[in-house]
Coordinates of C-alpha atoms in Angstrom, one line a residue:
X1 CA 28.9 -40.6 -9.9
X2 CA 30.7 -37.3 -9.8
X3 CA 29.3 -34.1 -11.2
X4 CA 30.7 -30.6 -10.7
X5 CA 29.1 -27.3 -11.7
X6 CA 31.2 -24.1 -11.8
X7 CA 34.8 -23.2 -12.5
X8 CA 37.3 -22.6 -9.7
X9 CA 36.6 -18.9 -10.2
X10 CA 32.8 -19.3 -9.7
X11 CA 31.3 -17.7 -6.6
X12 CA 29.7 -21.0 -5.7
X13 CA 31.0 -24.5 -6.5
X14 CA 28.4 -27.2 -6.8
X15 CA 29.7 -30.8 -6.7
X16 CA 27.8 -34.1 -6.5
X17 CA 30.1 -36.9 -5.5
X18 CA 29.9 -40.2 -3.6
X19 CA 26.5 -39.6 -2.3
X20 CA 27.2 -36.0 -1.2
X21 CA 25.9 -32.8 -2.6
X22 CA 28.7 -30.4 -1.9
X23 CA 28.2 -26.6 -1.8
X24 CA 31.3 -24.4 -1.5
X25 CA 31.0 -20.7 -1.1
X26 CA 33.9 -19.4 -3.2
X27 CA 34.5 -15.7 -2.5
X28 CA 37.4 -16.1 0.0
X29 CA 38.6 -12.5 -0.4
X30 CA 35.1 -11.3 0.7
X31 CA 34.9 -14.0 3.4
X32 CA 32.4 -15.7 1.1
X33 CA 29.8 -12.9 1.5
X34 CA 26.5 -14.0 -0.1
X35 CA 25.0 -12.2 -3.1
X36 CA 21.8 -12.8 -5.1
X37 CA 23.3 -14.9 -7.8
X38 CA 24.9 -17.2 -5.2
X39 CA 21.6 -17.6 -3.4
X40 CA 19.9 -18.6 -6.6
X41 CA 22.6 -21.2 -7.5
X42 CA 22.3 -22.8 -4.0
X43 CA 18.5 -22.7 -4.2
X44 CA 18.5 -24.5 -7.6
X45 CA 21.0 -27.1 -6.3
X46 CA 19.1 -27.9 -3.2
X47 CA 15.8 -28.2 -5.1
X48 CA 17.4 -30.6 -7.6
X49 CA 19.1 -32.7 -4.9
X50 CA 15.9 -33.0 -2.8
X51 CA 14.6 -35.5 -5.3
X52 CA 17.9 -37.0 -6.4
X53 CA 18.5 -40.5 -5.1
X54 CA 22.3 -40.1 -5.8
X55 CA 22.4 -37.4 -3.0
X56 CA 22.0 -38.6 0.5
X57 CA 23.6 -35.7 2.4
X58 CA 24.3 -32.1 1.6
X59 CA 27.5 -30.4 2.9
X60 CA 28.1 -26.6 3.0
X61 CA 31.6 -25.2 3.4
X62 CA 33.4 -22.0 2.7
X63 CA 36.6 -21.4 0.7
X64 CA 39.6 -19.9 2.3
X65 CA 40.8 -19.8 5.9
X66 CA 38.7 -16.9 7.3
X67 CA 35.2 -18.2 7.5
X68 CA 32.1 -19.8 6.1
X69 CA 30.3 -16.5 5.2
X70 CA 30.6 -13.0 6.5
X71 CA 27.0 -12.0 5.6
X72 CA 25.4 -10.4 2.6
X73 CA 26.6 -7.9 0.0
X74 CA 26.4 -4.8 2.2
X75 CA 27.7 -2.3 -0.4
X76 CA 24.9 -3.3 -2.9
X77 CA 22.3 -2.9 -0.1
X78 CA 23.7 0.5 0.7
X79 CA 23.3 1.6 -2.9
X80 CA 19.7 0.4 -3.0
X81 CA 18.9 2.0 0.4
X82 CA 20.4 5.4 -0.7
X83 CA 18.2 5.3 -3.8
X84 CA 15.1 4.3 -1.8
X85 CA 15.6 7.1 0.8
X86 CA 16.3 9.7 -2.0
X87 CA 13.1 8.7 -3.8
X88 CA 11.0 8.4 -0.7
X89 CA 10.1 4.8 -1.5
X90 CA 7.7 2.9 0.6
X91 CA 8.4 -0.6 1.9
X92 CA 6.1 -1.9 -0.8
X93 CA 8.3 -0.3 -3.5
X94 CA 11.5 -1.3 -1.7
X95 CA 10.4 -4.9 -1.7
X96 CA 10.8 -4.9 -5.5
X97 CA 14.3 -3.3 -5.5
X98 CA 17.4 -5.5 -6.2
X99 CA 18.0 -5.9 -2.5
X100 CA 14.3 -6.7 -1.9
X101 CA 14.4 -9.4 -4.6
X102 CA 17.6 -10.8 -3.2
X103 CA 16.1 -11.0 0.3
X104 CA 13.0 -12.7 -1.1
X105 CA 15.0 -15.5 -2.7
X106 CA 17.5 -15.6 0.3
X107 CA 14.6 -16.1 2.8
X108 CA 13.0 -18.7 0.6
X109 CA 16.4 -20.5 0.6
X110 CA 16.6 -20.2 4.4
X111 CA 13.1 -21.8 4.7
X112 CA 14.1 -24.6 2.4
X113 CA 17.2 -25.4 4.4
X114 CA 15.1 -25.5 7.6
X115 CA 12.7 -28.0 6.1
X116 CA 15.2 -29.9 3.9
X117 CA 14.3 -33.6 3.6
X118 CA 17.9 -34.8 3.7
X119 CA 20.7 -34.3 6.2
X120 CA 22.3 -30.9 5.6
X121 CA 25.7 -30.4 7.2
X122 CA 27.0 -26.9 7.7
X123 CA 30.7 -26.5 8.5
X124 CA 30.7 -23.2 10.5
X125 CA 34.4 -22.8 10.7
X126 CA 35.7 -19.2 11.2
X127 CA 33.5 -16.2 10.7
X128 CA 29.7 -16.8 10.3
X129 CA 27.7 -13.6 10.3
X130 CA 24.2 -12.5 9.2
X131 CA 23.5 -14.3 5.9
X132 CA 26.0 -16.9 6.8
X133 CA 23.8 -17.8 9.8
X134 CA 20.9 -18.1 7.4
X135 CA 22.8 -20.7 5.3
X136 CA 23.9 -22.7 8.3
X137 CA 21.8 -22.0 11.4
X138 CA 18.7 -23.8 10.1
X139 CA 20.7 -26.9 9.0
X140 CA 20.0 -30.3 10.4
X141 CA 23.7 -30.8 11.4
X142 CA 25.6 -27.6 12.4
X143 CA 29.4 -28.0 13.2
X144 CA 31.5 -25.3 14.8
X145 CA 35.2 -25.2 15.6
X146 CA 37.5 -23.4 18.0
X147 CA 37.9 -20.7 15.2
X148 CA 34.1 -20.1 14.9
X149 CA 32.8 -16.6 15.5
X150 CA 29.1 -16.5 15.0
X151 CA 26.9 -13.4 15.2
X152 CA 24.0 -11.2 14.0
X153 CA 25.6 -7.7 13.6
X154 CA 22.5 -6.0 12.1
X155 CA 21.6 -3.4 14.7
X156 CA 25.1 -1.9 14.3
X157 CA 24.3 -0.9 10.8
X158 CA 20.7 0.3 11.4
X159 CA 19.2 -3.0 10.3
X160 CA 17.4 -5.8 12.2
X161 CA 18.4 -9.5 12.4
X162 CA 16.9 -11.4 9.5
X163 CA 17.5 -14.7 7.5
X164 CA 15.6 -16.5 10.3
X165 CA 18.0 -15.0 12.9
X166 CA 15.1 -13.7 15.0
X167 CA 13.7 -17.3 15.1
X168 CA 17.0 -18.7 16.5
X169 CA 17.6 -15.8 18.8
X170 CA 14.2 -16.0 20.3
X171 CA 14.7 -19.6 21.1
X172 CA 18.0 -19.3 22.8
X173 CA 18.0 -20.1 26.5
X174 CA 16.6 -17.3 28.7
X175 CA 17.5 -13.9 27.3
X176 CA 20.8 -14.8 25.7
X177 CA 19.3 -14.2 22.3
X178 CA 18.1 -10.7 23.3
X179 CA 21.6 -9.9 24.5
X180 CA 23.2 -11.1 21.3
X181 CA 20.7 -9.2 19.1
X182 CA 20.9 -5.8 20.9
X183 CA 24.6 -5.7 21.5
X184 CA 25.7 -7.7 18.4
X185 CA 27.9 -9.8 20.7
X186 CA 29.8 -12.5 18.9
X187 CA 29.3 -16.2 19.9
X188 CA 32.2 -18.5 20.4
X189 CA 31.8 -22.2 19.5
X190 CA 30.6 -22.9 23.0
X191 CA 28.2 -20.0 22.9
X192 CA 26.8 -21.1 19.6
X193 CA 26.1 -24.6 20.8
X194 CA 24.5 -23.3 24.0
X195 CA 22.4 -20.7 22.2
X196 CA 21.0 -23.2 19.7
X197 CA 22.9 -21.9 16.7
X198 CA 25.1 -25.1 16.4
X199 CA 25.0 -28.7 17.4
X200 CA 28.5 -30.1 17.4
X201 CA 32.0 -29.0 18.2
X202 CA 34.8 -30.4 16.0
X203 CA 38.4 -29.1 16.2
X204 CA 39.3 -27.4 12.9
X205 CA 42.2 -29.8 12.4
X206 CA 39.7 -32.7 12.1
X207 CA 37.4 -31.0 9.6
X208 CA 39.1 -32.5 6.5
X209 CA 38.9 -36.0 8.0
X210 CA 35.2 -35.3 8.8
X211 CA 34.5 -34.3 5.3
X212 CA 36.2 -37.4 4.0
X213 CA 34.2 -39.6 6.4
X214 CA 30.9 -38.2 5.2
X215 CA 31.6 -39.8 1.8
X216 CA 31.4 -43.3 3.2
X217 CA 29.5 -43.0 6.5
X218 CA 26.0 -42.0 7.7
X219 CA 26.1 -38.4 8.8
X220 CA 25.6 -39.1 12.5
X221 CA 28.3 -41.8 12.5
X222 CA 30.8 -39.6 10.7
X223 CA 30.3 -36.6 13.0
X224 CA 30.4 -38.8 16.1
X225 CA 33.9 -39.9 15.2
X226 CA 35.2 -36.4 15.5
X227 CA 32.9 -34.4 17.8
X228 CA 34.1 -33.4 21.2
X229 CA 32.4 -31.7 24.1
X230 CA 31.7 -28.1 23.3
X231 CA 33.8 -25.4 25.2
X232 CA 32.1 -23.7 28.1
X233 CA 29.8 -20.8 27.1
X234 CA 30.5 -17.5 28.6
X235 CA 26.9 -16.4 28.0
X236 CA 25.5 -19.4 29.9
X237 CA 27.9 -18.6 32.8
X238 CA 26.5 -15.0 32.8
X239 CA 22.8 -15.9 32.5
X240 CA 21.9 -14.5 35.9
X241 CA 22.4 -10.9 34.9
X242 CA 21.6 -11.4 31.3
X243 CA 18.1 -12.9 32.1
X244 CA 17.5 -10.3 34.8
X245 CA 18.3 -7.3 32.6
X246 CA 17.0 -8.4 29.2
X247 CA 13.6 -9.7 30.4
X248 CA 12.3 -6.1 30.5
X249 CA 9.6 -5.1 28.1
X250 CA 11.3 -2.1 26.6
X251 CA 14.8 -1.2 25.4
X252 CA 14.9 1.7 27.8
X253 CA 14.2 -0.5 30.8
X254 CA 16.8 -3.0 29.6
X255 CA 19.4 -0.2 29.5
X256 CA 18.4 1.0 33.0
X257 CA 18.7 -2.5 34.4
X258 CA 22.1 -3.0 32.7
X259 CA 23.4 0.3 34.1
X260 CA 22.0 -0.6 37.6
X261 CA 23.7 -4.0 37.6
X262 CA 27.0 -4.3 39.6
X263 CA 28.4 -6.6 37.0
X264 CA 31.1 -5.1 34.7
X265 CA 29.9 -7.1 31.7
X266 CA 26.4 -5.5 32.1
X267 CA 27.9 -2.0 32.1
X268 CA 29.7 -2.8 28.9
X269 CA 26.5 -4.3 27.4
X270 CA 24.7 -1.0 28.2
X271 CA 27.3 1.0 26.3
X272 CA 27.2 -1.5 23.4
X273 CA 23.4 -1.2 23.2
X274 CA 23.4 2.6 23.3
X275 CA 25.8 2.7 20.4
X276 CA 23.3 1.0 18.1
X277 CA 20.5 2.5 16.0
X278 CA 17.7 3.4 18.5
X279 CA 14.9 2.6 16.1
X280 CA 16.6 -0.7 15.0
X281 CA 16.9 -1.7 18.7
X282 CA 13.2 -1.2 19.3
X283 CA 12.2 -3.0 16.1
X284 CA 14.6 -5.8 17.0
X285 CA 13.1 -6.3 20.5
X286 CA 9.6 -6.4 19.1
X287 CA 10.7 -8.8 16.4
X288 CA 12.3 -11.1 18.9
X289 CA 9.3 -11.1 21.3
X290 CA 7.0 -11.8 18.3
X291 CA 9.2 -14.6 17.0
X292 CA 9.0 -16.4 20.4
X293 CA 5.3 -17.2 19.8
X294 CA 5.5 -17.9 16.0
X295 CA 4.4 -21.3 14.9
X296 CA 7.4 -22.0 12.7
X297 CA 10.5 -20.6 10.9
X298 CA 8.4 -19.6 7.8
X299 CA 6.1 -17.4 9.8
X300 CA 9.2 -15.6 11.2
X301 CA 10.7 -15.2 7.8
X302 CA 7.5 -13.6 6.6
X303 CA 7.8 -11.0 9.4
X304 CA 11.5 -10.4 8.7
X305 CA 10.8 -9.7 5.1
X306 CA 8.3 -6.9 6.0
X307 CA 10.8 -5.5 8.4
X308 CA 13.7 -5.7 5.9
X309 CA 11.8 -4.0 3.1
X310 CA 10.8 -1.2 5.5
X311 CA 14.4 -0.8 6.7
X312 CA 15.6 -0.4 3.1
X313 CA 13.8 3.0 3.0
X314 CA 15.3 4.4 6.2
X315 CA 18.0 6.9 7.0
X316 CA 19.6 4.6 9.6
X317 CA 20.4 1.7 7.3
X318 CA 22.1 4.1 4.9
X319 CA 24.0 5.8 7.7
X320 CA 24.9 2.6 9.5
X321 CA 26.5 1.0 6.4
X322 CA 28.2 4.3 5.6
X323 CA 29.8 4.5 9.0
X324 CA 30.8 0.9 9.4
X325 CA 31.6 -0.2 5.9
X326 CA 31.9 2.6 3.4
X327 CA 33.7 5.5 5.2
X328 CA 34.6 3.3 8.3
X329 CA 34.6 6.3 10.6
X330 CA 32.6 4.2 13.1
X331 CA 30.6 7.3 14.0
X332 CA 27.0 6.8 12.7
X333 CA 24.6 9.7 13.2
X334 CA 21.3 8.0 14.0
X335 CA 17.9 9.5 13.4
X336 CA 16.1 9.6 15.8
X337 CA 19.2 9.9 17.9
X338 CA 17.8 8.6 21.2
X339 CA 15.5 5.8 22.3
X340 CA 13.1 8.3 23.8
X341 CA 12.6 9.9 20.3
X342 CA 11.5 6.7 18.7
X343 CA 7.7 6.7 18.5
X344 CA 5.5 3.6 18.6
X345 CA 4.2 4.6 15.1
X346 CA 7.8 4.5 13.8
X347 CA 8.2 1.0 15.1
X348 CA 4.8 -0.1 13.8
X349 CA 5.7 1.1 10.3
X350 CA 8.3 -1.7 10.0
X351 CA 5.7 -4.4 10.4
X352 CA 3.2 -3.1 7.8
X353 CA 1.8 -5.6 5.3
X354 CA 3.2 -5.7 1.8
X355 CA 0.1 -6.7 -0.1
X356 CA 1.0 -8.8 -3.1
X357 CA 4.7 -8.5 -2.3
X358 CA 4.5 -10.5 0.9
X359 CA 7.1 -13.2 1.1
X360 CA 4.3 -15.8 1.8
X361 CA 6.4 -18.6 3.3
X362 CA 3.9 -19.4 6.0
X363 CA 1.0 -19.5 3.5
X364 CA 3.1 -21.6 1.1
X365 CA 3.8 -24.2 3.8
X366 CA 0.1 -24.4 4.8
X367 CA -0.8 -25.1 1.2
X368 CA 1.9 -27.8 0.7

C-alpha cells in the first residue's frame, strides 16, 4: 500500500510505501531547518506508524544536496528571546513562548525517536546540526557519508546543546564530547561514528541504492550490503590531549590546560572556547557532567528543557544569534564578558525547576 501526505511544496513529506514509513524534510533552501509545524507533523506520523502493521521501518532523509537538517529556526528563536529579555520574563514564562512550546514538542519527539519500537533509519548525509542531531542521533540505525558534517553549535550563539545532544556528548569516548560541545567542533563521518552519533558509513553514491534496498530487505541486511569501514576519526587520534585537558572540573581549568599543552590543536581549541559565551560554556559543562550520570535520555531532555527555557530570557542568546545569523558581524558582545565574571548563582539559575511547565519526559516514562 502506498500513502503520501503533503504536496511537493510541503515542509515535510510523509509517505507510506512498501513497508516503509518515509519522512523527508523538505526545506532545501534552508538546509531543511526544523520548525514547530514540521516537528508536529513528524510526531503525528511516528505515533501513527508505531501501531501500524503496514510500517516495519521508518526512514528519515532530507531534500536537496546540502544536508539532512541544519538545526532549528534560529530567527524565530531570536525574536522570542528579544521579547523575553525586553519583558524581563522568567524561565517559567519563557517556557510558554512560541519557542518554548516548540522545544517542548521537539524534545518529546526526540524522546519518541530514542524509544521507537520499530527500526528508524536516519540518513545523515551532508550537514546535520543541532535539531538535525535530535532527529537522527537517537535513531536505531544512523548512517553517515563522506559528505556528513555533524555538530552541536549552540555555545557559539549563547545557547547550550539540547535535543538530547548533551546525552550523546556525555557518552562519547573520553572527553571527546566535551571538546565538541565547548568548541562547537564539527564531526566528520569517522568522528561521528567514533563519538557515538552514528553507526554506519555508506558512501553517498550508494544512498539511493540503500533506500531502494530497504523496501525489500530487513534493515540490517540492507545496510550491510552498502556499509563500509568508517574513515579514521581525527578526534580519536587526538584523545591523549583531549582527555587530559577536558577532564578538568571547570572551564577555566580546561582553558589553562589547553594553553599549557604543546599541541597546536590544543592551542586552537583554547581560542575556540574563549570565543564562545562564557555563561553558556559553564552551563554546558555542568549539563554534560550531569548527563553522564542520568538514567536515560528522557531525564536529560527534562534538564535540557529547563536550561533552554532559561536561556531564552538571556542577553547572550539574543546577542549570539544577532552576531552569527542576523547581522553576521561574527563579533558577539557577551555579558558577562569573561569566565571569571560568571557566578555560580548565574549558572544555577539555568537549572531551576519550571513547576507545572516541566517537560516531564522522565516522569512520563516511569508511568508508562
